[in-house]
PDB file of C-alpha atoms in Angstrom:
ATOM      1  CA  MET L   1      39.850 -42.211 -43.553  1.00 57.00           C
ATOM      2  CA  VAL L   2      38.591 -39.074 -45.332  1.00 60.00           C
ATOM      3  CA  ILE L   3      40.012 -35.604 -45.758  1.00 64.00           C
ATOM      4  CA  ASN L   4      37.168 -33.437 -47.069  1.00 66.00           C
ATOM      5  CA  THR L   5      34.684 -34.176 -44.287  1.00 64.00           C
ATOM      6  CA  ASN L   6      35.900 -34.273 -40.712  1.00 68.00           C
ATOM      7  CA  THR L   7      32.813 -35.636 -38.928  1.00 74.00           C
ATOM      8  CA  SER L   8      34.557 -35.658 -35.566  1.00 74.00           C
ATOM      9  CA  ALA L   9      35.375 -31.965 -35.888  1.00 72.00           C
ATOM     10  CA  LEU L  10      31.805 -31.192 -36.985  1.00 72.00           C
ATOM     11  CA  ALA L  11      30.366 -32.992 -33.951  1.00 75.00           C
ATOM     12  CA  GLY L  12      32.858 -31.281 -31.680  1.00 73.00           C
ATOM     13  CA  ALA L  13      31.979 -27.878 -33.153  1.00 76.00           C
ATOM     14  CA  HIS L  14      28.267 -28.532 -32.687  1.00 78.00           C
ATOM     15  CA  ASN L  15      28.765 -29.497 -29.046  1.00 76.00           C
ATOM     16  CA  LEU L  16      31.007 -26.469 -28.489  1.00 75.00           C
ATOM     17  CA  ILE L  17      28.419 -24.110 -29.961  1.00 75.00           C
ATOM     18  CA  SER L  18      25.735 -25.610 -27.714  1.00 81.00           C
ATOM     19  CA  SER L  19      27.961 -25.300 -24.651  1.00 77.00           C
ATOM     20  CA  GLN L  20      28.831 -21.689 -25.503  1.00 79.00           C
ATOM     21  CA  ALA L  21      25.143 -20.815 -25.913  1.00 76.00           C
ATOM     22  CA  ALA L  22      24.306 -22.441 -22.578  1.00 76.00           C
ATOM     23  CA  LEU L  23      27.237 -20.624 -20.950  1.00 78.00           C
ATOM     24  CA  SER L  24      26.091 -17.283 -22.348  1.00 77.00           C
ATOM     25  CA  LYS L  25      22.534 -17.873 -21.124  1.00 79.00           C
ATOM     26  CA  SER L  26      23.789 -18.869 -17.669  1.00 79.00           C
ATOM     27  CA  LEU L  27      25.964 -15.766 -17.521  1.00 78.00           C
ATOM     28  CA  ALA L  28      23.010 -13.578 -18.554  1.00 75.00           C
ATOM     29  CA  ARG L  29      20.842 -15.099 -15.838  1.00 78.00           C
ATOM     30  CA  LEU L  30      23.455 -14.550 -13.153  1.00 81.00           C
ATOM     31  CA  SER L  31      24.140 -10.988 -14.238  1.00 77.00           C
ATOM     32  CA  SER L  32      20.441 -10.051 -14.474  1.00 74.00           C
ATOM     33  CA  GLY L  33      19.146 -12.068 -11.525  1.00 77.00           C
ATOM     34  CA  SER L  34      16.332 -13.356 -13.717  1.00 78.00           C
ATOM     35  CA  LYS L  35      15.990 -16.847 -15.101  1.00 79.00           C
ATOM     36  CA  ILE L  36      13.776 -15.576 -17.940  1.00 77.00           C
ATOM     37  CA  VAL L  37      16.279 -13.687 -20.062  1.00 77.00           C
ATOM     38  CA  ASN L  38      14.221 -14.050 -23.240  1.00 77.00           C
ATOM     39  CA  PRO L  39      10.476 -14.756 -23.569  1.00 76.00           C
ATOM     40  CA  SER L  40      11.369 -18.022 -25.285  1.00 74.00           C
ATOM     41  CA  ASP L  41      12.931 -19.260 -22.030  1.00 72.00           C
ATOM     42  CA  ASP L  42       9.435 -19.602 -20.491  1.00 76.00           C
ATOM     43  CA  ALA L  43       6.633 -18.181 -22.614  1.00 83.00           C
ATOM     44  CA  ALA L  44       3.861 -19.113 -20.170  1.00 87.00           C
ATOM     45  CA  GLY L  45       5.929 -17.901 -17.223  1.00 85.00           C
ATOM     46  CA  VAL L  46       6.378 -14.486 -18.840  1.00 86.00           C
ATOM     47  CA  ALA L  47       2.611 -14.090 -19.230  1.00 89.00           C
ATOM     48  CA  ILE L  48       1.844 -15.211 -15.675  1.00 90.00           C
ATOM     49  CA  ALA L  49       4.596 -13.064 -14.166  1.00 88.00           C
ATOM     50  CA  ALA L  50       3.372 -10.012 -16.090  1.00 89.00           C
ATOM     51  CA  ARG L  51      -0.112 -10.431 -14.640  1.00 91.00           C
ATOM     52  CA  LEU L  52       1.253 -10.954 -11.140  1.00 92.00           C
ATOM     53  CA  ASP L  53       3.494  -7.884 -11.380  1.00 91.00           C
ATOM     54  CA  ALA L  54       0.558  -5.769 -12.580  1.00 93.00           C
ATOM     55  CA  GLN L  55      -1.567  -6.997  -9.671  1.00 93.00           C
ATOM     56  CA  ILE L  56       1.231  -6.151  -7.232  1.00 94.00           C
ATOM     57  CA  LYS L  57       1.342  -2.608  -8.617  1.00 95.00           C
ATOM     58  CA  ARG L  58      -2.422  -2.292  -8.159  1.00 94.00           C
ATOM     59  CA  ILE L  59      -2.109  -3.536  -4.575  1.00 95.00           C
ATOM     60  CA  ASP L  60       0.521  -0.867  -3.905  1.00 94.00           C
ATOM     61  CA  ALA L  61      -1.875   1.748  -5.272  1.00 95.00           C
ATOM     62  CA  ALA L  62      -4.725   0.387  -3.127  1.00 95.00           C
ATOM     63  CA  LYS L  63      -2.471   0.506  -0.046  1.00 95.00           C
ATOM     64  CA  GLY L  64      -1.782   4.144  -0.825  1.00 94.00           C
ATOM     65  CA  ASN L  65      -5.513   4.847  -1.063  1.00 94.00           C
ATOM     66  CA  VAL L  66      -6.224   3.089   2.225  1.00 96.00           C
ATOM     67  CA  GLY L  67      -3.326   4.887   3.914  1.00 95.00           C
ATOM     68  CA  ASN L  68      -4.740   8.234   2.802  1.00 95.00           C
ATOM     69  CA  ALA L  69      -8.170   7.201   4.069  1.00 95.00           C
ATOM     70  CA  VAL L  70      -6.637   6.384   7.464  1.00 96.00           C
ATOM     71  CA  SER L  71      -5.008   9.828   7.531  1.00 96.00           C
ATOM     72  CA  PHE L  72      -8.390  11.322   6.620  1.00 96.00           C
ATOM     73  CA  THR L  73     -10.112   9.638   9.569  1.00 96.00           C
ATOM     74  CA  GLN L  74      -7.249  10.555  11.903  1.00 96.00           C
ATOM     75  CA  THR L  75      -7.638  14.180  10.892  1.00 96.00           C
ATOM     76  CA  GLN L  76     -11.379  13.932  11.486  1.00 96.00           C
ATOM     77  CA  ASP L  77     -10.852  12.501  14.950  1.00 95.00           C
ATOM     78  CA  GLY L  78      -8.305  15.193  15.769  1.00 95.00           C
ATOM     79  CA  TYR L  79     -10.931  17.852  15.177  1.00 96.00           C
ATOM     80  CA  LEU L  80     -13.606  15.845  16.987  1.00 96.00           C
ATOM     81  CA  LYS L  81     -11.376  15.612  20.071  1.00 96.00           C
ATOM     82  CA  ASN L  82     -11.198  19.403  20.236  1.00 96.00           C
ATOM     83  CA  ILE L  83     -14.940  19.661  19.647  1.00 96.00           C
ATOM     84  CA  ALA L  84     -15.406  17.310  22.604  1.00 96.00           C
ATOM     85  CA  LYS L  85     -13.354  19.676  24.753  1.00 96.00           C
ATOM     86  CA  ALA L  86     -15.401  22.629  23.497  1.00 96.00           C
ATOM     87  CA  LEU L  87     -18.703  20.890  24.269  1.00 96.00           C
ATOM     88  CA  ASP L  88     -17.438  19.912  27.722  1.00 96.00           C
ATOM     89  CA  ARG L  89     -16.652  23.540  28.427  1.00 96.00           C
ATOM     90  CA  MET L  90     -19.994  24.655  26.965  1.00 96.00           C
ATOM     91  CA  SER L  91     -21.826  22.278  29.296  1.00 96.00           C
ATOM     92  CA  GLU L  92     -19.796  23.641  32.209  1.00 96.00           C
ATOM     93  CA  LEU L  93     -20.673  27.215  31.234  1.00 96.00           C
ATOM     94  CA  SER L  94     -24.350  26.230  31.009  1.00 96.00           C
ATOM     95  CA  ILE L  95     -24.237  25.054  34.620  1.00 96.00           C
ATOM     96  CA  LEU L  96     -22.324  28.133  35.780  1.00 95.00           C
ATOM     97  CA  SER L  97     -24.842  30.407  34.101  1.00 95.00           C
ATOM     98  CA  GLN L  98     -27.634  28.847  36.173  1.00 94.00           C
ATOM     99  CA  ASP L  99     -25.970  29.966  39.413  1.00 93.00           C
ATOM    100  CA  VAL L 100     -28.560  32.032  41.259  1.00 90.00           C
ATOM    101  CA  THR L 101     -25.790  34.118  42.811  1.00 91.00           C
ATOM    102  CA  LYS L 102     -24.781  35.399  39.372  1.00 90.00           C
ATOM    103  CA  GLY L 103     -26.309  38.437  37.688  1.00 91.00           C
ATOM    104  CA  ASP L 104     -27.135  39.023  34.040  1.00 90.00           C
ATOM    105  CA  ALA L 105     -23.779  40.767  33.535  1.00 93.00           C
ATOM    106  CA  ASP L 106     -21.984  37.614  34.629  1.00 92.00           C
ATOM    107  CA  ARG L 107     -24.187  35.488  32.409  1.00 94.00           C
ATOM    108  CA  ALA L 108     -23.366  37.747  29.484  1.00 95.00           C
ATOM    109  CA  LEU L 109     -19.686  37.023  30.018  1.00 95.00           C
ATOM    110  CA  TYR L 110     -20.374  33.295  30.178  1.00 95.00           C
ATOM    111  CA  ASN L 111     -22.492  33.563  27.060  1.00 96.00           C
ATOM    112  CA  ASN L 112     -19.663  35.337  25.212  1.00 96.00           C
ATOM    113  CA  GLU L 113     -17.319  32.392  25.777  1.00 96.00           C
ATOM    114  CA  PHE L 114     -20.149  29.964  25.006  1.00 96.00           C
ATOM    115  CA  ALA L 115     -20.798  31.679  21.677  1.00 96.00           C
ATOM    116  CA  GLN L 116     -17.102  31.653  20.739  1.00 96.00           C
ATOM    117  CA  LEU L 117     -16.884  27.919  21.379  1.00 96.00           C
ATOM    118  CA  GLY L 118     -19.976  27.407  19.264  1.00 95.00           C
ATOM    119  CA  ALA L 119     -18.395  29.469  16.495  1.00 95.00           C
ATOM    120  CA  TYR L 120     -15.325  27.223  16.675  1.00 96.00           C
ATOM    121  CA  ILE L 121     -17.499  24.136  16.130  1.00 95.00           C
ATOM    122  CA  THR L 122     -19.222  25.830  13.209  1.00 94.00           C
ATOM    123  CA  ASP L 123     -15.851  26.715  11.705  1.00 95.00           C
ATOM    124  CA  VAL L 124     -14.555  23.138  12.019  1.00 95.00           C
ATOM    125  CA  ALA L 125     -17.546  21.920  10.006  1.00 93.00           C
ATOM    126  CA  SER L 126     -16.053  23.603   6.918  1.00 93.00           C
ATOM    127  CA  LYS L 127     -12.560  22.074   7.204  1.00 94.00           C
ATOM    128  CA  THR L 128     -11.165  20.002   4.338  1.00 95.00           C
ATOM    129  CA  PHE L 129      -8.518  17.344   3.739  1.00 95.00           C
ATOM    130  CA  ASN L 130      -6.725  17.920   0.431  1.00 93.00           C
ATOM    131  CA  GLY L 131      -9.807  19.727  -0.827  1.00 93.00           C
ATOM    132  CA  VAL L 132     -12.235  17.015   0.359  1.00 94.00           C
ATOM    133  CA  SER L 133     -14.711  18.032   3.051  1.00 94.00           C
ATOM    134  CA  LEU L 134     -13.945  16.374   6.380  1.00 95.00           C
ATOM    135  CA  PHE L 135     -17.474  16.783   7.695  1.00 94.00           C
ATOM    136  CA  SER L 136     -20.370  16.324   5.311  1.00 91.00           C
ATOM    137  CA  THR L 137     -23.236  13.966   4.570  1.00 91.00           C
ATOM    138  CA  ALA L 138     -21.442  12.511   1.533  1.00 91.00           C
ATOM    139  CA  ALA L 139     -19.998   9.002   1.840  1.00 94.00           C
ATOM    140  CA  LEU L 140     -16.466   8.235   0.635  1.00 94.00           C
ATOM    141  CA  ASN L 141     -15.704   5.000  -1.223  1.00 95.00           C
ATOM    142  CA  VAL L 142     -12.217   3.696  -0.404  1.00 95.00           C
ATOM    143  CA  THR L 143     -10.520   1.187  -2.740  1.00 93.00           C
ATOM    144  CA  THR L 144      -9.734  -1.939  -0.749  1.00 91.00           C
ATOM    145  CA  ASP L 145      -8.095  -4.352  -3.200  1.00 91.00           C
ATOM    146  CA  SER L 146      -6.429  -4.774  -6.582  1.00 89.00           C
ATOM    147  CA  GLU L 147      -9.794  -5.447  -8.258  1.00 90.00           C
ATOM    148  CA  GLY L 148     -11.131  -1.990  -7.455  1.00 89.00           C
ATOM    149  CA  ASN L 149     -13.661  -3.083  -4.824  1.00 92.00           C
ATOM    150  CA  THR L 150     -14.569  -0.337  -2.373  1.00 92.00           C
ATOM    151  CA  PHE L 151     -15.616   0.195   1.222  1.00 91.00           C
ATOM    152  CA  SER L 152     -18.006   3.064   1.949  1.00 93.00           C
ATOM    153  CA  MET L 153     -17.263   5.456   4.812  1.00 93.00           C
ATOM    154  CA  GLY L 154     -20.350   7.395   5.814  1.00 93.00           C
ATOM    155  CA  GLY L 155     -19.978  11.137   6.293  1.00 92.00           C
ATOM    156  CA  ILE L 156     -19.677  12.820   9.695  1.00 93.00           C
ATOM    157  CA  ASN L 157     -22.110  15.736   9.602  1.00 93.00           C
ATOM    158  CA  LEU L 158     -21.340  18.555  12.028  1.00 91.00           C
ATOM    159  CA  GLY L 159     -24.353  20.356  10.628  1.00 88.00           C
ATOM    160  CA  ALA L 160     -26.693  17.804  12.202  1.00 89.00           C
ATOM    161  CA  SER L 161     -29.500  19.141  14.380  1.00 90.00           C
ATOM    162  CA  ALA L 162     -27.819  17.976  17.597  1.00 92.00           C
ATOM    163  CA  TYR L 163     -24.797  20.181  16.881  1.00 93.00           C
ATOM    164  CA  SER L 164     -26.695  23.125  15.416  1.00 93.00           C
ATOM    165  CA  ALA L 165     -29.033  23.271  18.421  1.00 94.00           C
ATOM    166  CA  ALA L 166     -26.060  23.328  20.805  1.00 94.00           C
ATOM    167  CA  VAL L 167     -24.073  26.027  18.999  1.00 94.00           C
ATOM    168  CA  GLY L 168     -27.232  28.082  18.510  1.00 94.00           C
ATOM    169  CA  SER L 169     -28.074  28.156  22.202  1.00 94.00           C
ATOM    170  CA  ASN L 170     -27.829  31.184  24.458  1.00 95.00           C
ATOM    171  CA  ILE L 171     -26.958  31.110  28.162  1.00 95.00           C
ATOM    172  CA  SER L 172     -27.483  34.778  28.983  1.00 94.00           C
ATOM    173  CA  THR L 173     -30.556  33.809  31.034  1.00 94.00           C
ATOM    174  CA  VAL L 174     -31.205  31.029  33.524  1.00 94.00           C
ATOM    175  CA  SER L 175     -33.884  29.431  31.383  1.00 93.00           C
ATOM    176  CA  GLY L 176     -31.723  29.762  28.289  1.00 94.00           C
ATOM    177  CA  ALA L 177     -28.838  28.118  30.133  1.00 95.00           C
ATOM    178  CA  ALA L 178     -31.066  25.196  31.116  1.00 95.00           C
ATOM    179  CA  THR L 179     -32.142  24.706  27.499  1.00 96.00           C
ATOM    180  CA  ALA L 180     -28.550  25.093  26.323  1.00 96.00           C
ATOM    181  CA  LEU L 181     -27.406  22.398  28.764  1.00 96.00           C
ATOM    182  CA  SER L 182     -29.945  19.966  27.356  1.00 96.00           C
ATOM    183  CA  ASN L 183     -28.859  20.775  23.799  1.00 96.00           C
ATOM    184  CA  VAL L 184     -25.168  20.455  24.603  1.00 97.00           C
ATOM    185  CA  ARG L 185     -25.717  17.104  26.282  1.00 96.00           C
ATOM    186  CA  GLU L 186     -27.443  15.834  23.146  1.00 96.00           C
ATOM    187  CA  ALA L 187     -24.529  17.135  21.077  1.00 96.00           C
ATOM    188  CA  ILE L 188     -22.084  15.278  23.327  1.00 96.00           C
ATOM    189  CA  VAL L 189     -24.030  12.040  22.810  1.00 96.00           C
ATOM    190  CA  ARG L 190     -23.996  12.602  19.044  1.00 95.00           C
ATOM    191  CA  LEU L 191     -20.279  13.398  19.128  1.00 96.00           C
ATOM    192  CA  SER L 192     -19.542  10.195  21.043  1.00 95.00           C
ATOM    193  CA  SER L 193     -21.394   8.230  18.376  1.00 95.00           C
ATOM    194  CA  ASP L 194     -19.545  10.016  15.576  1.00 96.00           C
ATOM    195  CA  ARG L 195     -16.145   9.387  17.154  1.00 95.00           C
ATOM    196  CA  ALA L 196     -17.021   5.720  17.622  1.00 96.00           C
ATOM    197  CA  THR L 197     -17.966   5.571  13.929  1.00 95.00           C
ATOM    198  CA  VAL L 198     -14.654   7.137  12.904  1.00 96.00           C
ATOM    199  CA  GLY L 199     -12.796   4.695  15.158  1.00 95.00           C
ATOM    200  CA  ALA L 200     -14.630   1.760  13.568  1.00 96.00           C
ATOM    201  CA  TYR L 201     -13.630   3.001  10.111  1.00 96.00           C
ATOM    202  CA  GLN L 202     -10.000   3.253  11.215  1.00 95.00           C
ATOM    203  CA  ALA L 203     -10.053  -0.289  12.608  1.00 95.00           C
ATOM    204  CA  ARG L 204     -11.439  -1.694   9.358  1.00 95.00           C
ATOM    205  CA  LEU L 205      -8.957   0.263   7.252  1.00 95.00           C
ATOM    206  CA  ASN L 206      -6.082  -1.045   9.375  1.00 95.00           C
ATOM    207  CA  TYR L 207      -7.237  -4.609   8.740  1.00 95.00           C
ATOM    208  CA  VAL L 208      -7.481  -3.863   5.027  1.00 95.00           C
ATOM    209  CA  THR L 209      -3.919  -2.535   5.086  1.00 95.00           C
ATOM    210  CA  ASP L 210      -2.689  -5.713   6.779  1.00 95.00           C
ATOM    211  CA  GLN L 211      -4.487  -7.876   4.230  1.00 95.00           C
ATOM    212  CA  LEU L 212      -3.048  -5.922   1.306  1.00 95.00           C
ATOM    213  CA  THR L 213       0.433  -6.300   2.775  1.00 94.00           C
ATOM    214  CA  ILE L 214      -0.008 -10.064   3.093  1.00 94.00           C
ATOM    215  CA  SER L 215      -1.403 -10.320  -0.440  1.00 93.00           C
ATOM    216  CA  LYS L 216       1.548  -8.402  -1.827  1.00 92.00           C
ATOM    217  CA  GLU L 217       4.014 -10.673  -0.019  1.00 94.00           C
ATOM    218  CA  ASN L 218       2.359 -13.812  -1.394  1.00 93.00           C
ATOM    219  CA  LEU L 219       2.073 -12.500  -4.947  1.00 93.00           C
ATOM    220  CA  SER L 220       5.681 -11.275  -4.869  1.00 91.00           C
ATOM    221  CA  ALA L 221       6.794 -14.746  -3.750  1.00 91.00           C
ATOM    222  CA  ALA L 222       4.827 -16.341  -6.594  1.00 91.00           C
ATOM    223  CA  SER L 223       6.328 -13.935  -9.124  1.00 88.00           C
ATOM    224  CA  SER L 224       9.802 -14.562  -7.726  1.00 87.00           C
ATOM    225  CA  ARG L 225       9.478 -18.314  -8.158  1.00 86.00           C
ATOM    226  CA  ILE L 226       8.715 -17.761 -11.840  1.00 85.00           C
ATOM    227  CA  GLN L 227      11.222 -15.024 -12.663  1.00 82.00           C
ATOM    228  CA  ASP L 228      14.101 -14.929 -10.195  1.00 76.00           C
ATOM    229  CA  VAL L 229      17.136 -17.098 -10.757  1.00 82.00           C
ATOM    230  CA  ASN L 230      18.311 -19.530  -8.086  1.00 75.00           C
ATOM    231  CA  VAL L 231      21.883 -18.294  -7.804  1.00 80.00           C
ATOM    232  CA  ALA L 232      23.182 -21.489  -6.160  1.00 81.00           C
ATOM    233  CA  GLU L 233      21.783 -23.701  -8.912  1.00 81.00           C
ATOM    234  CA  GLU L 234      22.754 -21.366 -11.723  1.00 75.00           C
ATOM    235  CA  THR L 235      26.288 -20.947 -10.406  1.00 84.00           C
ATOM    236  CA  THR L 236      26.666 -24.741 -10.529  1.00 85.00           C
ATOM    237  CA  ASN L 237      25.304 -24.785 -14.069  1.00 78.00           C
ATOM    238  CA  TYR L 238      27.638 -21.940 -15.055  1.00 75.00           C
ATOM    239  CA  ALA L 239      30.661 -23.871 -13.793  1.00 83.00           C
ATOM    240  CA  LYS L 240      29.505 -26.951 -15.693  1.00 81.00           C
ATOM    241  CA  GLN L 241      29.025 -25.084 -18.975  1.00 78.00           C
ATOM    242  CA  ASN L 242      32.331 -23.275 -18.528  1.00 81.00           C
ATOM    243  CA  ILE L 243      34.162 -26.619 -18.212  1.00 82.00           C
ATOM    244  CA  LEU L 244      32.295 -28.002 -21.234  1.00 74.00           C
ATOM    245  CA  VAL L 245      33.324 -25.001 -23.336  1.00 77.00           C
ATOM    246  CA  GLN L 246      36.961 -25.383 -22.345  1.00 80.00           C
ATOM    247  CA  SER L 247      36.989 -29.135 -22.894  1.00 80.00           C
ATOM    248  CA  GLY L 248      35.020 -28.770 -26.132  1.00 75.00           C
ATOM    249  CA  THR L 249      37.536 -26.252 -27.435  1.00 78.00           C
ATOM    250  CA  ALA L 250      40.383 -28.619 -26.597  1.00 76.00           C
ATOM    251  CA  MET L 251      38.655 -31.606 -28.192  1.00 72.00           C
ATOM    252  CA  LEU L 252      37.822 -29.633 -31.334  1.00 70.00           C
ATOM    253  CA  ALA L 253      41.498 -28.826 -31.685  1.00 74.00           C
ATOM    254  CA  GLN L 254      42.279 -32.538 -31.401  1.00 72.00           C
ATOM    255  CA  ALA L 255      39.574 -33.422 -33.936  1.00 68.00           C
ATOM    256  CA  ASN L 256      41.027 -30.946 -36.429  1.00 72.00           C
ATOM    257  CA  GLN L 257      44.345 -32.788 -36.215  1.00 71.00           C
ATOM    258  CA  LEU L 258      42.867 -36.226 -37.063  1.00 67.00           C
ATOM    259  CA  PRO L 259      43.033 -35.804 -40.893  1.00 66.00           C
ATOM    260  CA  GLN L 260      46.772 -35.229 -40.599  1.00 69.00           C
ATOM    261  CA  SER L 261      47.156 -38.993 -39.981  1.00 69.00           C
ATOM    262  CA  VAL L 262      46.343 -39.485 -43.669  1.00 63.00           C
ATOM    263  CA  LEU L 263      49.764 -38.026 -44.449  1.00 64.00           C
ATOM    264  CA  ARG L 264      51.360 -41.156 -43.002  1.00 68.00           C
ATOM    265  CA  LEU L 265      49.671 -43.235 -45.662  1.00 63.00           C
ATOM    266  CA  LEU L 266      51.122 -40.993 -48.357  1.00 63.00           C
ATOM    267  CA  GLN L 267      54.685 -41.346 -47.187  1.00 60.00           C
TER     268      GLN L 267
END
């Protein structure tokens, strides 16, 4: 028996300190929802999770870009729908102006409406979306992923010859109306092609949006497996460490009483 060095108490204290540290870490994990409280808990996991989280942020930004591009094409198509109605009416007026029972005064009235519809098409050509021209020859490059890759959307040019010939026509005469009808029909064909192009862009952008959503879900799941605490498992561990702390405290108290048995030898 010794008095100066109580090895049992020292061992009990060491175990108690370890249990208290484990209990504190378990409590921190449960309160934060993360199993990486300090970088030392999983140094490699911290690095991987940081990269995954950054990629998720970039995907969110790319989704925003694609969503704006979809809105851009929807706005384009909205104007093109009205242009289609205008061209339909212009073709109708071209036929009406060729009526042999109509005089030049009647044709002048038809031509007035025809010219106003043409002016509307010309005006639409200058419309913008957040300062970006809706109808020009310039292509727009839309970001499609977290790596910055892009998809090019060709411009829809309302200044093309098919449109300019139609809006520049005059139906105040029978011959002019016949020429105007031919020009308007060509413009309608061009418009159909342009609307189909816009629709194709929208379809691709919708697929890109779906893919970005799926990628974000998968990356978020991967990041969660690294960072997020399993509450069921950690709750069990917390209960275990809590019992160890309580029992360790009790046993340390018992160990501190062991040297008192030496007093019996001194009696």
